[in-house]
Structure formats: structure tokens, C-alpha cells
Amino acid sequence: MRIDVVTIFPGYLAPLREALLGRAIGSGLLDVAVHDLRDWTHDVHQAVDDSPYGGGPGMVMRPQVWGDALDAVLAADERPARLVVPTPAGRPFTQADAHAYAAEERLVFACGRYEGIDQRVVDHYADALPVDEISIGDYVLVGGEVAVLVVVEAVARLLPGVLGNPRSAAEDSFSDGLLEGPSYTRPEVWRDRPVPDVLRSGNHGAIARWRRDRALERTVARRPDLLAALPPDALDKKDRAL
Ligand SMILES: CN1CCN(Cc2ccc(Cn3ccc4ccc(-c5n[nH]c(N)c5C#N)cc43)cc2)CC1
């Protein structure tokens, strides 16, 4: 998979080259190119923004610069691409999106700043390729770069060979529609707090039941919306007895 990121703060994307993602890049599983939007400005001030039509606070990113940048970036590789534009007004990014994006040959991310990117940029490219305006959560950031780091990590970990243990991705939180329950490791007792006996029992059936119960409890307490979204047959009689 090839990933391109266009931003006015290339340094913000440096973490992409660390740790797991850095190894994925090094092993050729992932090809990442970060582009400075200002490389496509032509004025001495390298202006990328201007005042909003209709008034209002802040500035809006100019379509011309974005058009020149995205034309050049898209033309640099013949693989079909999906353009992903993080925005507070975007559709919520989900684990299902991460799986869908992991199947793409190429993702191009447009990182906005200020009050966002002139809408005509999204409208223009939507005539030529799939374009997603996504949000990583109901809180307000200052730009799209952090969202790109989140999305790229969520996607890259699903690529074959990136995670040391492929079972991790297969048994993700949300993969069965529930939150993950608590995890424990050595020592058996830490500051007078023991590991739950069932986890040391060797009784795999009882362990699976215990883990499912804890996942259900946590989901009820923290994300009742996930329960409501489960298909009718997702909970068995024992689940409902909890
Ligand atoms: C008067 N009001 C009119 C509405 N604006 C709304 C607004 C517009 C842009 C920005 C800053 N920004 C610029 C590009 C960009 C991309 C993503 C995100 C982002 N934030 N939160 C997420 N989950 C994000 C994601 N993914 C923020 C971004 C902040 C707030 C505020 C002022």
C-alpha cells in the first residue's frame, strides 16, 4: 500500500516512521510519502489560506494550492487512490473503515488547517476518485495531521505482516462488537491485588466465559450504544443472563 500525506506541517507526520509503522515501511509493506503543501505555492509569502466568503472567524485554505498539490501527488503513481480528508464535520471513522482502507492500493490524505479546506477541492476530486471526509471523534483539533496519524496506524496494523501476532487484529476490540475486557500478566499479586483465579485455572471454557462476561459488563457500562448496534443473534442465553 502507498500512503501520501499533504500537509503544511510535514514534521507532524514524523511518528509515522517510528516503531511498528517504521518497520512496516522498512520492510516494504507500506510506502509513505509526506508532501509540504507550500511546495505548490507561488507567491513570496507562500500563502495557503484566505478569508472566508460570507464572513466568519478564521481563514479557509485556498483551492488553487490544494488543486496543484493533489494533481501532482495523484499523478505520481498510477495505482487507484482514495482521497481521505479529516474534518470535524466528517463521518465518524470506524474500525470497519480501517478494514476497508486496508484493502485500498493507495490512500492520499489531505491535512487541512485553519477552518478547513475550500469545499470545492473535495467536490472537484469526488468527480474523479473516491473521497471520504472523516472525523476521528467528537472533539475539536487544530488540524488534520493528528487524525491522519490515528487513521494510518489503525489501517497499517491490519496489513498482513505488520503485526507480529495476526491474531491481535483478528481479536480486536469491536471485532465482536464488544469492548475488550481487562488483561493481566505477572506477577500473580501486585500491591495486594491478585490476578483473578479463573485466569490461572487452566480451564479454557471458564476463562472464555469469564472474559466474555467482563467484556459485556464493560460494554454495558461504557458503550451501551455498541450493544444496541449488535445483531439480534449476537448475544446468547448466557450473555443475556449476565
Ligand atoms: C466558528 N466555528 C466554525 C466551525 N469550526 C469548526 C472547525 C474547523 C476546523 C478546525 C481545525 N481543523 C482544520 C482542519 C482540520 C481537520 C480535522 C479536524 C478535526 N477536529 N476534530 C476532529 N475529530 C477532526 C478530525 N478528523 C480539525 C481541523 C477546527 C474546528 C470552528 C469554528
Coordinates of C-alpha atoms and ligand atoms in Angstrom, one line a residue:
M1 CA 0.0 0.0 0.0
R2 CA 1.1 3.5 -0.8
I3 CA 0.2 6.4 1.5
D4 CA 0.6 10.0 0.6
V5 CA 0.0 12.9 3.1
V6 CA -0.2 16.5 2.1
T7 CA 0.3 19.0 4.9
I8 CA 1.8 22.4 5.8
F9 CA 3.4 20.7 8.8
P10 CA 5.4 17.7 7.4
G11 CA 7.2 17.3 10.8
Y12 CA 3.9 16.4 12.4
L13 CA 3.9 13.1 10.5
A14 CA 7.4 12.1 11.7
P15 CA 5.9 9.5 14.1
L16 CA 4.8 7.5 11.0
R17 CA 8.4 6.4 10.7
E18 CA 8.8 5.2 14.3
A19 CA 8.3 1.7 15.8
L20 CA 5.7 -0.6 14.1
L21 CA 4.9 1.7 11.3
G22 CA 8.6 2.4 10.7
R23 CA 9.3 -1.3 10.5
A24 CA 6.4 -1.8 8.1
I25 CA 7.9 0.9 5.9
G26 CA 11.4 -0.5 6.2
S27 CA 10.1 -4.0 5.2
G28 CA 8.3 -2.6 2.1
L29 CA 4.8 -3.4 3.4
L30 CA 4.0 0.3 3.4
D31 CA 5.2 3.1 1.3
V32 CA 4.7 6.5 2.9
A33 CA 5.4 9.9 1.2
V34 CA 4.8 13.2 3.1
H35 CA 4.4 16.4 1.0
D36 CA 4.6 20.0 2.1
L37 CA 1.6 21.9 0.6
R38 CA 3.7 25.1 0.5
D39 CA 5.8 23.5 -2.3
W40 CA 2.8 24.3 -4.6
T41 CA 2.6 28.0 -3.6
H42 CA 4.0 30.6 -6.0
D43 CA 3.9 33.8 -4.0
V44 CA 6.7 35.1 -1.8
H45 CA 4.6 34.6 1.3
Q46 CA 3.7 31.0 0.3
A47 CA 0.1 31.8 1.2
V48 CA -2.2 28.8 1.6
D49 CA -5.2 30.5 3.2
D50 CA -7.6 33.4 2.7
S51 CA -10.6 35.0 4.3
P52 CA -13.9 33.0 4.2
Y53 CA -16.6 34.2 1.7
G54 CA -19.7 35.2 3.7
G55 CA -17.6 36.3 6.6
G56 CA -17.0 34.3 9.8
P57 CA -14.0 33.6 12.0
G58 CA -10.6 32.3 10.9
M59 CA -9.3 31.6 7.4
V60 CA -10.0 29.0 4.8
M61 CA -7.4 27.0 2.8
R62 CA -7.2 28.1 -0.9
P63 CA -8.4 25.7 -3.6
Q64 CA -5.7 26.6 -6.1
V65 CA -2.8 25.4 -3.9
W66 CA -4.6 22.2 -3.0
G67 CA -5.5 21.5 -6.6
D68 CA -1.9 21.9 -7.8
A69 CA -0.7 19.7 -4.9
L70 CA -3.2 16.9 -5.3
D71 CA -3.0 16.9 -9.1
A72 CA 0.8 16.4 -8.7
V73 CA 0.6 13.8 -5.9
L74 CA -2.1 11.8 -7.6
A75 CA -0.2 11.8 -10.9
A76 CA 2.9 10.4 -9.2
D77 CA 1.6 6.9 -9.0
E78 CA -0.8 5.1 -11.4
R79 CA -2.4 3.0 -8.6
P80 CA -6.1 3.9 -7.9
A81 CA -6.3 6.1 -4.8
R82 CA -8.9 7.0 -2.2
L83 CA -8.7 10.7 -1.0
V84 CA -9.2 11.0 2.7
V85 CA -9.9 14.4 4.2
P86 CA -10.1 14.6 8.0
T87 CA -12.6 17.3 9.2
P88 CA -14.6 18.0 12.4
A89 CA -17.7 17.7 10.1
G90 CA -16.7 14.3 8.8
R91 CA -18.4 10.9 9.0
P92 CA -17.1 9.1 12.1
F93 CA -14.1 6.9 11.3
T94 CA -14.6 3.4 12.5
Q95 CA -12.8 0.0 12.6
A96 CA -14.9 -1.0 9.6
D97 CA -13.4 2.0 7.7
A98 CA -9.9 0.8 8.8
H99 CA -10.6 -2.6 7.3
A100 CA -11.9 -1.0 4.1
Y101 CA -8.9 1.3 3.8
A102 CA -6.5 -1.6 4.5
A103 CA -7.8 -3.1 1.2
E104 CA -7.0 0.0 -0.8
E105 CA -3.9 0.1 -3.0
R106 CA -3.3 3.8 -2.2
L107 CA -4.6 6.4 0.3
V108 CA -4.0 10.1 -0.2
F109 CA -4.6 12.2 2.9
A110 CA -5.3 16.0 2.7
C111 CA -4.5 17.6 6.1
G112 CA -6.4 20.9 6.5
R113 CA -5.6 23.6 9.0
Y114 CA -7.3 26.9 9.9
E115 CA -11.0 26.5 9.4
G116 CA -10.5 23.8 6.8
I117 CA -10.1 23.4 3.0
D118 CA -12.3 25.2 0.4
Q119 CA -15.2 22.7 -0.2
R120 CA -14.6 22.9 -4.0
V121 CA -11.5 20.8 -3.5
V122 CA -13.4 17.8 -2.2
D123 CA -16.2 18.4 -4.7
H124 CA -13.7 18.5 -7.6
Y125 CA -11.8 15.3 -6.7
A126 CA -15.0 13.4 -5.9
D127 CA -15.8 13.5 -9.6
A128 CA -12.6 11.6 -10.3
L129 CA -12.0 9.2 -7.3
P130 CA -13.5 8.1 -4.0
V131 CA -13.3 10.9 -1.5
D132 CA -14.1 10.5 2.3
E133 CA -14.5 13.3 4.7
I134 CA -14.0 11.6 8.1
S135 CA -13.8 12.6 11.7
I136 CA -11.8 10.7 14.4
G137 CA -14.1 11.9 17.2
D138 CA -16.4 14.4 18.8
Y139 CA -13.8 16.9 19.9
V140 CA -12.1 19.7 18.1
L141 CA -8.5 19.6 16.9
V142 CA -6.4 22.3 15.3
G143 CA -5.7 20.4 12.0
G144 CA -5.9 17.1 10.2
E145 CA -2.4 15.8 10.9
V146 CA -3.2 14.0 14.2
A147 CA -6.2 12.4 12.6
V148 CA -4.0 11.1 9.8
L149 CA -1.7 9.5 12.4
V150 CA -4.6 7.8 14.0
V151 CA -6.1 6.6 10.7
V152 CA -2.8 5.4 9.3
E153 CA -2.0 3.4 12.5
A154 CA -5.5 1.9 12.6
V155 CA -5.1 0.9 8.9
A156 CA -1.5 -0.2 8.8
R157 CA -1.8 -2.6 11.8
L158 CA -4.4 -4.6 9.7
L159 CA -2.0 -5.1 6.8
P160 CA -0.7 -8.7 6.6
G161 CA 2.8 -8.9 8.1
V162 CA 2.7 -5.6 10.0
L163 CA 1.6 -7.0 13.4
G164 CA 3.8 -9.7 14.9
N165 CA 0.8 -11.6 16.0
P166 CA -2.0 -11.5 13.4
R167 CA -4.5 -12.9 16.0
S168 CA -4.3 -9.5 17.7
A169 CA -6.0 -7.7 14.8
A170 CA -8.5 -10.6 14.4
E171 CA -9.4 -10.4 18.1
D172 CA -9.6 -6.6 18.2
S173 CA -12.0 -4.7 20.4
F174 CA -15.1 -4.1 18.3
S175 CA -14.4 -7.1 16.1
D176 CA -17.2 -9.0 18.0
G177 CA -19.0 -5.7 18.7
L178 CA -17.9 -5.5 22.3
L179 CA -15.2 -3.7 24.2
E180 CA -12.3 -5.8 25.4
G181 CA -12.3 -6.9 29.0
P182 CA -9.4 -6.5 31.4
S183 CA -6.0 -8.0 30.8
Y184 CA -3.4 -9.3 33.4
T185 CA 0.2 -10.5 33.4
R186 CA 2.8 -11.4 36.0
P187 CA 3.2 -11.1 39.0
E188 CA 0.3 -13.1 40.4
V189 CA -0.2 -10.5 43.1
W190 CA 0.7 -6.8 42.7
R191 CA 0.3 -4.4 45.6
D192 CA -2.1 -6.9 47.3
R193 CA -4.1 -7.2 44.1
P194 CA -4.3 -10.8 42.8
V195 CA -4.9 -11.9 39.2
P196 CA -8.5 -13.3 39.0
D197 CA -8.2 -17.1 39.9
V198 CA -10.1 -18.2 36.8
L199 CA -7.3 -16.9 34.6
R200 CA -4.8 -19.2 36.3
S201 CA -7.2 -22.2 36.4
G202 CA -6.2 -23.6 33.0
N203 CA -10.0 -24.1 32.4
H204 CA -10.2 -22.6 28.9
G205 CA -14.0 -22.8 28.8
A206 CA -14.3 -21.0 32.1
I207 CA -11.7 -18.4 31.0
A208 CA -13.6 -17.7 27.8
R209 CA -16.8 -17.3 29.7
W210 CA -15.2 -15.0 32.3
R211 CA -13.6 -12.9 29.6
R212 CA -16.9 -12.6 27.7
D213 CA -18.7 -11.6 30.9
R214 CA -16.2 -8.9 31.7
A215 CA -16.4 -7.6 28.1
L216 CA -20.2 -7.4 28.3
E217 CA -20.1 -5.7 31.7
R218 CA -17.6 -3.1 30.3
T219 CA -19.6 -2.5 27.2
V220 CA -22.8 -2.0 29.1
A221 CA -21.1 0.4 31.4
R222 CA -19.0 2.4 28.9
R223 CA -20.6 1.9 25.4
P224 CA -24.2 0.9 25.6
D225 CA -24.5 2.2 22.0
L226 CA -22.4 -0.8 20.9
L227 CA -24.8 -3.2 22.5
A228 CA -27.8 -1.6 20.8
A229 CA -25.9 -2.0 17.4
L230 CA -25.4 -5.7 17.8
P231 CA -27.3 -8.0 15.5
P232 CA -30.2 -9.8 17.3
D233 CA -28.3 -13.2 17.5
A234 CA -25.1 -11.7 18.8
L235 CA -25.9 -12.4 22.5
D236 CA -26.5 -15.9 23.6
K237 CA -28.6 -17.1 26.6
K238 CA -25.6 -16.9 28.9
D239 CA -24.8 -13.4 27.8
R240 CA -28.3 -12.3 28.5
A241 CA -28.2 -13.9 31.9
L242 CA -25.4 -11.7 33.0
Ligands
LIG1 C1 -17.0 29.1 14.2 N1 -16.7 27.7 14.2 C2 -17.0 27.2 12.9 C3 -16.7 25.7 12.8 N2 -15.2 25.5 13.1 C4 -15.0 24.0 13.1 C5 -13.5 23.8 13.0 C6 -13.0 23.7 11.7 C7 -11.6 23.4 11.6 C8 -10.8 23.2 12.7 C9 -9.4 22.9 12.6 N3 -9.1 21.9 11.5 C10 -8.7 22.3 10.3 C11 -8.6 21.1 9.6 C12 -9.0 20.0 10.4 C13 -9.1 18.6 10.2 C14 -9.6 17.9 11.2 C15 -10.0 18.4 12.4 C16 -10.7 17.6 13.5 N4 -11.1 18.2 14.6 N5 -11.7 17.2 15.4 C17 -11.7 16.0 14.7 N6 -12.2 14.8 15.2 C18 -11.0 16.3 13.5 C19 -10.8 15.2 12.6 N7 -10.6 14.3 11.9 C20 -9.9 19.8 12.7 C21 -9.3 20.6 11.6 C22 -11.4 23.2 14.0 C23 -12.8 23.5 14.1 C24 -14.9 26.0 14.4 C25 -15.2 27.5 14.5

